[in-house]
């Protein structure tokens, strides 16, 4: 129960334990049902966060100050948790502004799923010049009239090149990754987060990139409980990866603070419907069903819990058709499986998920792309996107998360505030991240709404 002191003390009985917080506030231990906590732990200490920064001028001033203290050989990364809508200027930075703020230290700035900027120092560090051949299967590097890269990278039709460029930057060593992860967990604990389901993500390879979190767990210094899924990294070779991983680890293997809990959110690359709402909805390739079927057969046969990345209704229908067919033969009974995201799925699809025994994990990432979505699909469509209330009414098991950190902020209270003050209560989906957040009010509304992380 949440309320005034008088409201709460009415509930006190003779055997009730009363704790005097001396003016402090207590919240439930939040559980994020969808995040990328292990990958972010490995990188947190290298990042400059623009979460909730009120103006672009402030962000650029932070970038300039960071450039003066960044160690030689390291980069500055601004990755996720911000969008142009939060800035007073209501615009994105220019590459000239980034170069002016940090002329000598390599800088990488990622904006949602659509673009990234590399300053001149970063281009030099990576050897990207007029002769550079980009080994990307998608996307492009913008060039000027003389063929020289400007520093702007565009994700068309997906974010693979943006993440590939980020992966080329220097990484922390093993002990630094452990320290970085501890700092990230402390930040999450400070926001009330105590547990998370990790969805791995692009360029997080198992077991190579799991050494830091494994060692932290071994030392007994892990302060966020994690159930992790394994994410296929090699297009067309996903089944080989899952077979190899099955020989190394099994679902539910681990301890109370770190254990494997299944496969996903990407089971095969061709089933990934890229969610850049400034770009037209992608159509999954015709081979998707053929790629997905053998992977599902293997995972279901070996009783691996699974989760699907799914943004669009059109993708959902095709994914669920394959799942139902394979499940009819291999069995979905008693198998935990999750549909992730679901910004445009219909009530019929929600019922389909429920009938097959699945659940839905939704996030507030649309709040960072609301303007782009409105500009493409219109204001009426914007009010229907991410139908949280319909999900709640459908009776399908429902959980929330942040999908941090390459788009959304890792702050769960922003997601709660968006869900219960806006979309979850039938209000306007456009969320104003400049508003000061009253966590007590958010918690009160959140409890009344019945939403949970």
Coordinates of C-alpha atoms in Angstrom, one line a residue:
X1 CA 0.0 0.0 0.0
X2 CA 1.2 3.5 -0.8
X3 CA -0.2 6.6 0.9
X4 CA 0.2 9.2 3.7
X5 CA 1.5 8.2 7.1
X6 CA -2.0 8.2 8.5
X7 CA -3.3 6.0 5.7
X8 CA -0.5 3.4 6.2
X9 CA -0.6 3.3 10.0
X10 CA -4.3 2.5 9.9
X11 CA -3.1 -0.9 8.6
X12 CA -0.8 -1.5 11.6
X13 CA -1.6 -4.5 13.8
X14 CA 0.1 -5.8 17.0
X15 CA 2.4 -8.2 15.0
X16 CA 3.2 -5.7 12.2
X17 CA 6.9 -4.8 11.8
X18 CA 7.4 -1.1 11.6
X19 CA 10.6 0.4 10.1
X20 CA 11.3 4.1 10.6
X21 CA 12.9 5.3 7.3
X22 CA 13.7 8.7 8.9
X23 CA 12.4 10.6 5.9
X24 CA 13.8 8.2 3.2
X25 CA 11.7 6.4 0.7
X26 CA 11.3 2.7 0.0
X27 CA 10.2 1.2 -3.3
X28 CA 9.7 -2.4 -4.3
X29 CA 12.7 -4.1 -5.9
X30 CA 12.0 -3.6 -9.6
X31 CA 12.5 -6.4 -12.1
X32 CA 13.2 -5.3 -15.7
X33 CA 11.8 -8.0 -18.0
X34 CA 13.7 -6.8 -21.0
X35 CA 17.1 -5.1 -20.9
X36 CA 20.7 -5.6 -22.1
X37 CA 22.4 -5.4 -18.8
X38 CA 25.5 -7.6 -19.4
X39 CA 26.5 -5.8 -22.6
X40 CA 26.0 -2.4 -20.9
X41 CA 28.0 -3.4 -17.9
X42 CA 30.9 -4.1 -20.1
X43 CA 30.7 -0.6 -21.6
X44 CA 29.2 1.7 -19.0
X45 CA 32.4 3.2 -17.8
X46 CA 33.3 4.3 -21.3
X47 CA 30.0 6.2 -22.0
X48 CA 28.8 9.7 -21.6
X49 CA 25.1 9.6 -20.9
X50 CA 22.7 12.3 -22.2
X51 CA 19.7 10.8 -20.4
X52 CA 17.4 13.6 -19.4
X53 CA 19.8 16.4 -20.4
X54 CA 17.5 19.4 -21.1
X55 CA 19.3 21.0 -24.1
X56 CA 21.7 20.2 -26.9
X57 CA 24.0 23.0 -25.6
X58 CA 24.3 21.2 -22.3
X59 CA 25.0 17.9 -24.0
X60 CA 27.8 19.5 -26.1
X61 CA 29.2 21.2 -23.0
X62 CA 29.3 17.8 -21.3
X63 CA 31.1 16.4 -24.4
X64 CA 33.7 19.2 -24.3
X65 CA 34.3 18.6 -20.6
X66 CA 34.6 14.8 -21.1
X67 CA 37.2 15.3 -23.9
X68 CA 39.5 17.1 -21.4
X69 CA 39.6 14.1 -19.0
X70 CA 39.4 11.1 -21.4
X71 CA 42.6 9.0 -21.1
X72 CA 44.8 8.7 -24.2
X73 CA 43.7 5.9 -26.4
X74 CA 40.1 5.8 -25.2
X75 CA 37.0 7.2 -26.9
X76 CA 34.0 9.1 -25.8
X77 CA 30.7 7.3 -26.5
X78 CA 27.2 8.8 -26.3
X79 CA 25.0 5.8 -26.7
X80 CA 21.3 5.7 -26.1
X81 CA 18.9 7.2 -23.6
X82 CA 18.3 10.5 -25.5
X83 CA 16.5 11.9 -28.5
X84 CA 16.1 15.3 -30.1
X85 CA 12.7 15.7 -28.6
X86 CA 14.1 16.2 -25.1
X87 CA 16.3 19.1 -26.1
X88 CA 15.1 22.7 -25.9
X89 CA 16.5 23.2 -29.4
X90 CA 14.4 20.2 -30.7
X91 CA 17.1 19.2 -33.1
X92 CA 20.0 16.8 -33.4
X93 CA 23.7 17.8 -33.2
X94 CA 25.7 18.4 -36.3
X95 CA 29.0 16.8 -37.0
X96 CA 30.7 20.3 -37.0
X97 CA 29.4 20.9 -33.4
X98 CA 30.7 17.5 -32.3
X99 CA 34.1 18.2 -33.9
X100 CA 34.3 21.6 -32.2
X101 CA 33.4 20.2 -28.8
X102 CA 36.0 17.4 -29.1
X103 CA 38.6 18.0 -31.9
X104 CA 41.3 15.6 -30.6
X105 CA 39.6 12.7 -28.8
X106 CA 37.7 10.1 -30.9
X107 CA 33.9 10.5 -30.4
X108 CA 31.0 8.2 -31.3
X109 CA 27.4 9.5 -30.9
X110 CA 24.5 7.1 -31.5
X111 CA 21.0 8.4 -32.1
X112 CA 18.3 5.7 -31.6
X113 CA 18.4 3.1 -34.4
X114 CA 18.8 5.5 -37.3
X115 CA 22.2 7.3 -37.3
X116 CA 25.6 7.8 -35.6
X117 CA 28.3 10.5 -35.9
X118 CA 32.0 9.9 -35.7
X119 CA 34.2 13.0 -35.3
X120 CA 37.4 13.5 -37.3
X121 CA 39.5 11.9 -34.6
X122 CA 37.4 8.8 -34.7
X123 CA 37.6 8.5 -38.5
X124 CA 41.4 8.8 -38.3
X125 CA 41.6 6.2 -35.5
X126 CA 39.6 3.7 -37.7
X127 CA 41.4 4.6 -40.9
X128 CA 38.2 5.7 -42.6
X129 CA 39.0 8.0 -45.5
X130 CA 38.1 8.5 -49.1
X131 CA 39.5 5.0 -50.0
X132 CA 37.7 3.2 -47.2
X133 CA 35.5 0.3 -48.2
X134 CA 32.7 -0.2 -45.7
X135 CA 32.2 -4.0 -45.0
X136 CA 28.6 -3.6 -44.1
X137 CA 25.7 -5.6 -45.4
X138 CA 23.4 -2.6 -44.9
X139 CA 23.6 1.1 -44.2
X140 CA 26.1 3.6 -45.5
X141 CA 28.6 6.2 -44.6
X142 CA 27.8 9.7 -45.9
X143 CA 30.4 11.3 -48.1
X144 CA 30.9 14.8 -49.4
X145 CA 31.3 15.8 -53.1
X146 CA 35.0 14.8 -53.0
X147 CA 34.2 11.3 -51.7
X148 CA 35.5 12.0 -48.2
X149 CA 33.4 10.5 -45.3
X150 CA 31.7 13.3 -43.3
X151 CA 31.4 11.3 -40.1
X152 CA 27.7 10.6 -40.4
X153 CA 26.7 6.9 -40.6
X154 CA 23.1 6.0 -41.6
X155 CA 21.2 2.8 -40.7
X156 CA 19.5 1.7 -43.8
X157 CA 17.7 -0.6 -43.6
X158 CA 18.9 -1.6 -40.1
X159 CA 21.4 -0.6 -37.4
X160 CA 24.0 -3.3 -38.1
X161 CA 26.6 -0.8 -39.5
X162 CA 26.1 1.5 -36.5
X163 CA 26.8 -1.3 -34.1
X164 CA 29.7 -2.6 -36.2
X165 CA 31.4 0.8 -36.1
X166 CA 30.9 1.0 -32.3
X167 CA 32.4 -2.5 -32.0
X168 CA 35.6 -1.3 -33.7
X169 CA 36.3 1.1 -31.0
X170 CA 38.7 0.1 -28.1
X171 CA 37.3 -2.0 -25.3
X172 CA 37.9 -2.2 -21.6
X173 CA 40.2 -4.9 -20.3
X174 CA 38.9 -7.7 -18.1
X175 CA 39.3 -6.0 -14.7
X176 CA 38.0 -2.7 -16.1
X177 CA 34.9 -4.5 -17.4
X178 CA 34.2 -5.9 -13.9
X179 CA 34.6 -2.4 -12.4
X180 CA 32.4 -0.9 -15.1
X181 CA 29.7 -3.5 -14.4
X182 CA 29.8 -2.8 -10.7
X183 CA 29.3 0.9 -11.4
X184 CA 26.4 0.2 -13.7
X185 CA 24.8 -2.1 -11.2
X186 CA 25.1 0.6 -8.5
X187 CA 23.4 3.1 -10.8
X188 CA 20.5 0.6 -11.3
X189 CA 20.3 -0.2 -7.6
X190 CA 20.0 3.5 -6.9
X191 CA 16.9 3.6 -9.1
X192 CA 15.4 0.6 -7.3
X193 CA 16.2 -2.1 -9.8
X194 CA 17.3 -5.4 -8.2
X195 CA 16.7 -8.0 -11.0
X196 CA 16.7 -8.2 -14.7
X197 CA 16.2 -10.5 -17.6
X198 CA 19.1 -9.9 -20.1
X199 CA 18.3 -10.2 -23.8
X200 CA 22.0 -10.2 -24.8
X201 CA 22.0 -8.2 -28.1
X202 CA 24.1 -7.6 -31.1
X203 CA 27.9 -8.1 -30.7
X204 CA 27.6 -9.8 -27.3
X205 CA 29.1 -13.2 -27.9
X206 CA 28.7 -16.1 -25.5
X207 CA 30.8 -17.1 -23.7
X208 CA 33.6 -14.6 -24.7
X209 CA 31.9 -11.5 -23.4
X210 CA 30.4 -13.0 -20.3
X211 CA 33.7 -13.3 -18.4
X212 CA 33.3 -10.1 -16.4
X213 CA 29.8 -10.9 -15.1
X214 CA 30.8 -14.5 -14.4
X215 CA 33.7 -13.4 -12.3
X216 CA 31.6 -10.8 -10.5
X217 CA 29.2 -13.5 -9.6
X218 CA 32.0 -15.8 -8.5
X219 CA 33.3 -13.1 -6.1
X220 CA 29.8 -12.6 -4.6
X221 CA 29.8 -8.9 -5.7
X222 CA 26.9 -9.0 -8.1
X223 CA 24.1 -6.7 -6.9
X224 CA 21.5 -7.3 -9.6
X225 CA 20.1 -10.7 -10.2
X226 CA 20.2 -11.7 -13.8
X227 CA 18.6 -14.4 -15.9
X228 CA 20.2 -14.3 -19.3
X229 CA 19.1 -15.4 -22.8
X230 CA 21.5 -16.4 -25.6
X231 CA 21.2 -14.3 -28.8
X232 CA 22.2 -15.7 -32.2
X233 CA 25.0 -13.6 -33.7
X234 CA 25.7 -15.3 -37.1
X235 CA 23.1 -14.9 -39.8
X236 CA 22.4 -18.3 -41.5
X237 CA 24.4 -20.2 -38.8
X238 CA 22.1 -19.7 -35.9
X239 CA 21.2 -23.4 -35.5
X240 CA 24.9 -24.2 -35.3
X241 CA 25.3 -21.6 -32.5
X242 CA 22.4 -22.9 -30.5
X243 CA 23.7 -26.5 -30.8
X244 CA 27.1 -25.4 -29.7
X245 CA 25.7 -23.5 -26.8
X246 CA 23.5 -26.4 -25.8
X247 CA 26.7 -28.4 -25.2
X248 CA 28.0 -25.6 -22.9
X249 CA 25.0 -24.5 -20.8
X250 CA 21.4 -25.5 -20.2
X251 CA 18.4 -23.5 -19.2
X252 CA 18.1 -22.9 -15.5
X253 CA 21.9 -23.6 -15.1
X254 CA 23.5 -21.2 -12.7
X255 CA 22.7 -19.8 -9.3
X256 CA 20.2 -17.3 -7.7
X257 CA 22.1 -14.3 -9.1
X258 CA 23.2 -15.5 -12.5
X259 CA 21.6 -18.2 -14.6
X260 CA 20.8 -19.1 -18.2
X261 CA 17.0 -18.8 -18.8
X262 CA 16.7 -19.4 -22.5
X263 CA 17.2 -18.3 -26.1
X264 CA 16.5 -15.0 -27.8
X265 CA 15.4 -12.3 -28.3
X266 CA 16.8 -12.9 -31.8
X267 CA 16.6 -16.6 -32.8
X268 CA 17.4 -16.0 -36.5
X269 CA 18.4 -12.8 -38.2
X270 CA 15.7 -13.0 -40.9
X271 CA 13.0 -12.8 -38.2
X272 CA 14.3 -9.5 -36.9
X273 CA 11.9 -6.6 -37.9
X274 CA 14.0 -3.5 -37.5
X275 CA 12.3 -0.8 -35.5
X276 CA 13.5 2.5 -36.9
X277 CA 10.2 4.4 -37.0
X278 CA 11.6 7.1 -39.2
X279 CA 12.0 4.4 -41.9
X280 CA 9.2 2.4 -43.6
X281 CA 8.2 -0.9 -41.9
X282 CA 10.5 -3.7 -43.1
X283 CA 9.1 -6.8 -44.6
X284 CA 10.6 -10.0 -43.3
X285 CA 12.4 -11.9 -46.0
X286 CA 10.6 -14.9 -47.7
X287 CA 13.2 -17.3 -46.3
X288 CA 12.3 -16.4 -42.7
X289 CA 10.1 -19.4 -42.0
X290 CA 12.6 -21.8 -43.4
X291 CA 15.4 -20.3 -41.3
X292 CA 13.3 -20.2 -38.1
X293 CA 11.7 -23.6 -38.2
X294 CA 14.8 -25.8 -37.6
X295 CA 15.9 -23.5 -34.8
X296 CA 12.6 -23.7 -33.1
X297 CA 12.4 -27.4 -33.5
X298 CA 15.8 -27.8 -31.8
X299 CA 15.0 -25.4 -29.0
X300 CA 11.6 -26.8 -28.3
X301 CA 12.8 -30.4 -28.4
X302 CA 15.5 -29.5 -25.9
X303 CA 13.0 -27.5 -23.8
X304 CA 14.7 -24.1 -24.1
X305 CA 12.5 -21.2 -23.1
X306 CA 12.4 -18.7 -26.0
X307 CA 11.6 -15.1 -26.8
X308 CA 10.9 -13.3 -30.1
X309 CA 11.8 -9.8 -31.1
X310 CA 8.6 -8.5 -32.8
X311 CA 7.7 -4.9 -33.5
X312 CA 5.0 -5.1 -36.2
X313 CA 1.7 -6.9 -36.5
X314 CA 2.7 -8.2 -40.0
X315 CA 5.8 -9.9 -38.5
X316 CA 3.8 -11.3 -35.5
X317 CA 1.4 -13.2 -37.8
X318 CA 4.2 -15.0 -39.6
X319 CA 6.2 -15.7 -36.4
X320 CA 3.2 -17.1 -34.6
X321 CA 2.2 -19.3 -37.5
X322 CA 5.6 -21.0 -37.5
X323 CA 5.6 -21.3 -33.7
X324 CA 2.2 -22.9 -33.6
X325 CA 3.1 -25.4 -36.3
X326 CA 6.3 -26.4 -34.6
X327 CA 4.7 -26.3 -31.1
X328 CA 2.0 -28.7 -32.3
X329 CA 4.7 -31.3 -32.9
X330 CA 7.3 -30.4 -30.3
X331 CA 5.1 -29.1 -27.5
X332 CA 4.8 -25.6 -26.1
X333 CA 3.2 -26.9 -22.9
X334 CA 4.9 -25.7 -19.7
X335 CA 7.5 -23.8 -21.8
X336 CA 8.1 -20.2 -20.9
X337 CA 8.1 -18.1 -24.0
X338 CA 7.8 -14.3 -24.6
X339 CA 6.8 -12.0 -27.4
X340 CA 9.0 -8.8 -27.0
X341 CA 8.0 -5.2 -27.9
X342 CA 4.8 -5.5 -29.9
X343 CA 4.3 -1.8 -30.7
X344 CA 1.6 -2.4 -33.4
X345 CA 0.2 -5.8 -32.6
X346 CA -3.5 -6.3 -32.7
X347 CA -5.9 -7.6 -30.0
X348 CA -6.3 -10.7 -32.1
X349 CA -2.6 -11.3 -31.9
X350 CA -2.6 -10.7 -28.2
X351 CA -5.2 -13.4 -27.8
X352 CA -3.2 -15.7 -30.1
X353 CA -0.1 -15.3 -27.9
X354 CA -2.2 -16.0 -24.8
X355 CA -3.8 -19.1 -26.5
X356 CA -0.3 -20.5 -27.2
X357 CA 0.7 -20.0 -23.6
X358 CA 3.1 -17.0 -24.2
X359 CA 3.5 -13.7 -22.5
X360 CA 4.4 -10.2 -23.7
X361 CA 7.2 -7.9 -22.6
X362 CA 6.7 -4.3 -23.6
X363 CA 8.9 -1.3 -23.3
X364 CA 8.8 2.5 -23.6
X365 CA 11.2 2.9 -26.5
X366 CA 8.4 4.5 -28.6
X367 CA 8.6 7.5 -26.3
X368 CA 12.0 8.2 -27.8
X369 CA 10.7 8.0 -31.4
X370 CA 7.2 9.4 -31.0
X371 CA 7.8 12.4 -33.4
X372 CA 9.3 10.1 -36.1
X373 CA 6.3 7.7 -35.7
X374 CA 3.8 10.6 -35.9
X375 CA 5.5 12.1 -38.9
X376 CA 5.4 8.8 -40.8
X377 CA 2.0 7.3 -39.7
X378 CA 0.0 10.2 -38.4
X379 CA -1.3 11.4 -35.0
X380 CA -4.2 8.9 -34.9
X381 CA -1.8 6.0 -35.4
X382 CA 0.5 7.4 -32.8
X383 CA -2.3 7.2 -30.2
X384 CA -2.7 3.5 -31.0
X385 CA 0.9 2.5 -30.9
X386 CA 2.2 0.3 -28.0
X387 CA -1.3 -0.7 -26.8
X388 CA -0.5 -1.3 -23.1
X389 CA -4.1 -1.0 -21.9
X390 CA -5.3 -3.4 -24.5
X391 CA -2.6 -5.9 -23.5
X392 CA -3.6 -5.6 -19.9
X393 CA -7.3 -6.1 -20.8
X394 CA -6.5 -9.1 -23.0
X395 CA -5.4 -11.2 -20.0
X396 CA -2.1 -12.2 -21.6
X397 CA 0.8 -12.4 -19.0
X398 CA 2.4 -9.0 -19.3
X399 CA 5.6 -7.5 -18.0
X400 CA 7.6 -4.3 -18.6
X401 CA 11.2 -3.3 -19.2
X402 CA 13.3 -0.6 -20.5
X403 CA 15.2 -2.3 -23.5
X404 CA 18.1 -0.2 -22.3
X405 CA 20.5 1.2 -23.3
X406 CA 21.1 1.8 -27.1
X407 CA 17.7 3.6 -27.5
X408 CA 15.9 3.8 -24.1
X409 CA 17.3 5.0 -20.8
X410 CA 18.1 2.5 -18.2
X411 CA 16.0 4.4 -15.7
X412 CA 13.0 2.3 -15.0
X413 CA 11.0 5.2 -13.6
X414 CA 10.9 6.9 -17.0
X415 CA 9.2 3.7 -18.3
X416 CA 6.8 3.6 -15.4
X417 CA 6.0 7.3 -15.7
X418 CA 5.3 6.9 -19.4
X419 CA 3.2 3.8 -18.9
X420 CA 1.0 5.0 -16.1
X421 CA 0.8 8.7 -16.7
X422 CA 0.5 8.5 -20.5
X423 CA 0.0 5.4 -22.6
X424 CA -0.9 3.0 -19.8
X425 CA -3.7 5.2 -18.6
X426 CA -5.0 6.1 -22.0
X427 CA -3.3 9.5 -22.3
X428 CA -1.0 10.9 -25.0
X429 CA 1.9 8.7 -26.0
X430 CA 4.3 11.7 -26.4
X431 CA 6.3 11.8 -23.3
X432 CA 8.1 14.9 -22.1
X433 CA 11.4 13.8 -20.6
X434 CA 12.2 17.3 -19.4
X435 CA 9.4 17.1 -16.8
X436 CA 10.7 16.5 -13.3
X437 CA 9.7 13.0 -12.2
X438 CA 7.9 12.6 -8.9
X439 CA 8.7 8.9 -8.1
X440 CA 6.2 8.8 -5.3
X441 CA 3.4 9.9 -7.6
X442 CA 4.6 7.6 -10.3
X443 CA 4.7 4.7 -7.8
X444 CA 1.2 5.5 -6.6
X445 CA -0.3 5.6 -10.1
X446 CA 1.7 2.5 -11.1
X447 CA 0.4 0.5 -8.1
X448 CA -3.2 1.6 -8.9
X449 CA -2.8 0.7 -12.6
X450 CA -1.6 -2.8 -11.7
X451 CA 1.4 -2.5 -14.0
X452 CA 4.6 -4.3 -13.0
X453 CA 8.2 -4.8 -14.0

